[in-house]
PDB file of C-alpha atoms in Angstrom:
ATOM      1  CA  MET A 209      -0.007   0.470   0.335  1.00 54.00           C
ATOM      2  CA  LYS A 210       1.608   3.311  -1.338  1.00 53.00           C
ATOM      3  CA  THR A 211       1.069   5.953   1.552  1.00 51.00           C
ATOM      4  CA  GLU A 212       0.901  10.054   0.070  1.00 51.00           C
ATOM      5  CA  THR A 213       3.048  11.719   2.098  1.00 47.00           C
ATOM      6  CA  THR A 214       1.468  15.991   3.310  1.00 49.00           C
ATOM      7  CA  SER A 215       4.347  18.331   2.833  1.00 48.00           C
ATOM      8  CA  LEU A 216       3.480  21.470   4.377  1.00 47.00           C
ATOM      9  CA  TYR A 217       5.417  22.928   1.245  1.00 45.00           C
ATOM     10  CA  ARG A 218       3.184  21.479  -1.624  1.00 54.00           C
ATOM     11  CA  ASN A 219       1.876  24.439  -3.066  1.00 54.00           C
ATOM     12  CA  LEU A 220       4.964  27.305  -2.232  1.00 49.00           C
ATOM     13  CA  PRO A 221       7.476  27.979  -5.468  1.00 55.00           C
ATOM     14  CA  ARG A 222      10.317  25.768  -5.758  1.00 59.00           C
ATOM     15  CA  GLY A 223      12.647  26.207  -3.249  1.00 54.00           C
ATOM     16  CA  THR A 224      10.746  28.251  -0.857  1.00 48.00           C
ATOM     17  CA  GLY A 225      10.127  26.043   1.949  1.00 50.00           C
ATOM     18  CA  ARG A 226      14.318  24.983   1.942  1.00 51.00           C
ATOM     19  CA  ILE A 227      15.159  28.787   2.447  1.00 48.00           C
ATOM     20  CA  ALA A 228      11.882  28.979   5.506  1.00 45.00           C
ATOM     21  CA  SER A 229      14.152  26.203   7.346  1.00 47.00           C
ATOM     22  CA  LEU A 230      17.252  27.876   7.306  1.00 44.00           C
ATOM     23  CA  ALA A 231      15.985  30.884   8.084  1.00 43.00           C
ATOM     24  CA  LEU A 232      14.355  29.146  11.895  1.00 40.00           C
ATOM     25  CA  ALA A 233      17.206  27.545  12.136  1.00 43.00           C
ATOM     26  CA  ALA A 234      19.163  30.439  11.789  1.00 43.00           C
ATOM     27  CA  ALA A 235      16.663  32.202  14.509  1.00 42.00           C
ATOM     28  CA  PHE A 236      17.158  28.934  16.893  1.00 42.00           C
ATOM     29  CA  GLY A 237      20.924  28.743  16.129  1.00 43.00           C
ATOM     30  CA  ALA A 238      20.595  33.026  17.278  1.00 42.00           C
ATOM     31  CA  SER A 239      18.338  32.031  20.133  1.00 41.00           C
ATOM     32  CA  ALA A 240      20.674  29.292  21.505  1.00 43.00           C
ATOM     33  CA  LEU A 241      24.114  31.302  21.016  1.00 42.00           C
ATOM     34  CA  TRP A 242      22.458  34.328  22.893  1.00 42.00           C
ATOM     35  CA  PRO A 243      24.259  33.563  26.244  1.00 49.00           C
ATOM     36  CA  LEU A 244      27.699  32.592  24.487  1.00 52.00           C
ATOM     37  CA  HIS A 245      27.090  36.913  22.810  1.00 58.00           C
ATOM     38  CA  ALA A 246      27.391  37.861  26.562  1.00 58.00           C
ATOM     39  CA  ALA A 247      30.150  35.819  27.368  1.00 70.00           C
ATOM     40  CA  ALA A 248      32.117  36.402  24.673  1.00 75.00           C
ATOM     41  CA  SER A 249      31.325  40.196  25.638  1.00 88.00           C
ATOM     42  CA  GLN A 250      32.696  39.722  29.358  1.00 90.00           C
ATOM     43  CA  ALA A 251      36.185  38.368  27.908  1.00 93.00           C
ATOM     44  CA  LEU A 252      36.331  40.588  25.661  1.00 95.00           C
ATOM     45  CA  ALA A 253      35.746  43.519  27.961  1.00 95.00           C
ATOM     46  CA  GLN A 254      38.777  42.086  29.337  1.00 95.00           C
ATOM     47  CA  LYS A 255      40.984  41.885  26.864  1.00 96.00           C
ATOM     48  CA  TYR A 256      41.291  44.961  25.811  1.00 96.00           C
ATOM     49  CA  SER A 257      41.024  46.037  30.138  1.00 96.00           C
ATOM     50  CA  CYS A 258      37.795  47.955  30.008  1.00 96.00           C
ATOM     51  CA  VAL A 259      37.216  46.384  33.604  1.00 96.00           C
ATOM     52  CA  ALA A 260      40.418  49.003  34.046  1.00 96.00           C
ATOM     53  CA  CYS A 261      38.050  52.065  34.522  1.00 96.00           C
ATOM     54  CA  HIS A 262      34.813  50.020  34.207  1.00 96.00           C
ATOM     55  CA  GLN A 263      32.762  47.829  35.974  1.00 96.00           C
ATOM     56  CA  PRO A 264      29.371  46.573  35.581  1.00 94.00           C
ATOM     57  CA  ALA A 265      27.556  48.067  38.178  1.00 95.00           C
ATOM     58  CA  THR A 266      30.259  50.595  40.159  1.00 95.00           C
ATOM     59  CA  LYS A 267      31.833  54.134  39.114  1.00 95.00           C
ATOM     60  CA  VAL A 268      35.940  53.558  38.567  1.00 93.00           C
ATOM     61  CA  VAL A 269      37.510  55.948  36.986  1.00 95.00           C
ATOM     62  CA  GLY A 270      34.711  56.275  33.843  1.00 95.00           C
ATOM     63  CA  PRO A 271      30.852  55.430  34.094  1.00 96.00           C
ATOM     64  CA  SER A 272      29.502  51.406  34.368  1.00 96.00           C
ATOM     65  CA  TRP A 273      28.459  49.094  32.372  1.00 94.00           C
ATOM     66  CA  LYS A 274      25.139  49.711  33.502  1.00 95.00           C
ATOM     67  CA  ASP A 275      25.120  53.565  33.438  1.00 96.00           C
ATOM     68  CA  ILE A 276      26.327  53.591  30.185  1.00 95.00           C
ATOM     69  CA  GLY A 277      23.836  50.490  28.968  1.00 93.00           C
ATOM     70  CA  ALA A 278      20.843  53.567  30.776  1.00 94.00           C
ATOM     71  CA  LYS A 279      22.041  56.366  29.100  1.00 93.00           C
ATOM     72  CA  TYR A 280      22.390  54.833  25.343  1.00 93.00           C
ATOM     73  CA  GLY A 281      20.592  51.561  25.504  1.00 90.00           C
ATOM     74  CA  ASP A 282      16.085  51.663  24.939  1.00 88.00           C
ATOM     75  CA  GLY A 283      16.994  53.476  21.369  1.00 90.00           C
ATOM     76  CA  LYS A 284      18.893  56.212  22.618  1.00 92.00           C
ATOM     77  CA  GLY A 285      21.620  55.554  20.320  1.00 93.00           C
ATOM     78  CA  THR A 286      23.041  52.584  18.483  1.00 95.00           C
ATOM     79  CA  ALA A 287      25.929  50.117  18.761  1.00 95.00           C
ATOM     80  CA  ALA A 288      27.646  51.736  16.104  1.00 96.00           C
ATOM     81  CA  GLN A 289      27.286  54.844  16.927  1.00 96.00           C
ATOM     82  CA  LEU A 290      28.533  53.984  20.724  1.00 96.00           C
ATOM     83  CA  ALA A 291      31.196  51.860  18.590  1.00 97.00           C
ATOM     84  CA  ALA A 292      32.426  55.117  16.914  1.00 97.00           C
ATOM     85  CA  SER A 293      32.528  56.810  20.449  1.00 96.00           C
ATOM     86  CA  ILE A 294      34.477  53.643  22.208  1.00 97.00           C
ATOM     87  CA  LYS A 295      36.741  54.033  19.169  1.00 98.00           C
ATOM     88  CA  ALA A 296      37.652  58.060  18.759  1.00 97.00           C
ATOM     89  CA  GLY A 297      37.406  58.490  22.476  1.00 97.00           C
ATOM     90  CA  SER A 298      35.953  61.213  24.385  1.00 93.00           C
ATOM     91  CA  SER A 299      35.470  63.831  26.779  1.00 94.00           C
ATOM     92  CA  GLY A 300      32.956  65.816  28.623  1.00 94.00           C
ATOM     93  CA  LYS A 301      30.155  63.320  28.214  1.00 92.00           C
ATOM     94  CA  TRP A 302      31.211  61.611  31.916  1.00 93.00           C
ATOM     95  CA  GLY A 303      32.598  64.525  33.820  1.00 92.00           C
ATOM     96  CA  ALA A 304      35.624  65.900  33.749  1.00 93.00           C
ATOM     97  CA  MET A 305      37.603  62.957  33.347  1.00 93.00           C
ATOM     98  CA  PRO A 306      38.658  62.353  28.742  1.00 96.00           C
ATOM     99  CA  MET A 307      38.699  57.705  27.844  1.00 96.00           C
ATOM    100  CA  PRO A 308      40.651  57.380  25.059  1.00 97.00           C
ATOM    101  CA  PRO A 309      40.557  56.930  22.142  1.00 97.00           C
ATOM    102  CA  GLN A 310      40.288  52.616  21.364  1.00 97.00           C
ATOM    103  CA  ALA A 311      41.705  52.506  17.860  1.00 97.00           C
ATOM    104  CA  GLN A 312      43.455  49.189  18.719  1.00 97.00           C
ATOM    105  CA  VAL A 313      40.693  47.123  18.825  1.00 97.00           C
ATOM    106  CA  PRO A 314      39.875  45.906  16.103  1.00 96.00           C
ATOM    107  CA  ASP A 315      35.392  46.824  14.884  1.00 96.00           C
ATOM    108  CA  ALA A 316      34.160  43.885  14.399  1.00 95.00           C
ATOM    109  CA  ASP A 317      34.783  43.493  19.136  1.00 96.00           C
ATOM    110  CA  LEU A 318      33.987  47.279  18.839  1.00 96.00           C
ATOM    111  CA  GLN A 319      30.447  46.458  17.862  1.00 95.00           C
ATOM    112  CA  SER A 320      29.383  42.803  20.267  1.00 95.00           C
ATOM    113  CA  LEU A 321      31.002  44.920  22.853  1.00 96.00           C
ATOM    114  CA  ALA A 322      28.646  47.763  22.135  1.00 95.00           C
ATOM    115  CA  GLN A 323      26.221  45.690  21.041  1.00 95.00           C
ATOM    116  CA  TRP A 324      26.211  44.058  24.925  1.00 95.00           C
ATOM    117  CA  LEU A 325      26.545  47.567  26.350  1.00 95.00           C
ATOM    118  CA  LEU A 326      23.051  48.489  25.562  1.00 94.00           C
ATOM    119  CA  ASP A 327      21.755  44.547  26.119  1.00 92.00           C
ATOM    120  CA  GLY A 328      22.472  46.075  29.977  1.00 90.00           C
ATOM    121  CA  ALA A 329      26.793  44.094  29.992  1.00 89.00           C
ATOM    122  CA  LYS A 330      24.334  40.893  30.932  1.00 80.00           C
TER     123      LYS A 330
END
């Protein structure tokens, strides 16, 4: 006896089902990697010595990660803007102490750090 299998993708243009499956897999994969992103950003903060001036909840030399997230998060700034500010350095944004430029940090790492800060550095 021959059994006919039904497919959700039967009436879609050829290849659409495969694309939909890949998109779904990518979405699940990204959510599964989120904790790794946070751990990687914590490691980046240590690798580039951000922790010498910044701490999670306490102002040291510069503002805490929590304060940075509060000031620029919730749509008040983008990761690209914050990454550019970190790279160029700044003065007067958080008081008299200037932040030296961090031009040695690769752009991809700056972007990861900035997004991590905007997401609450968790």
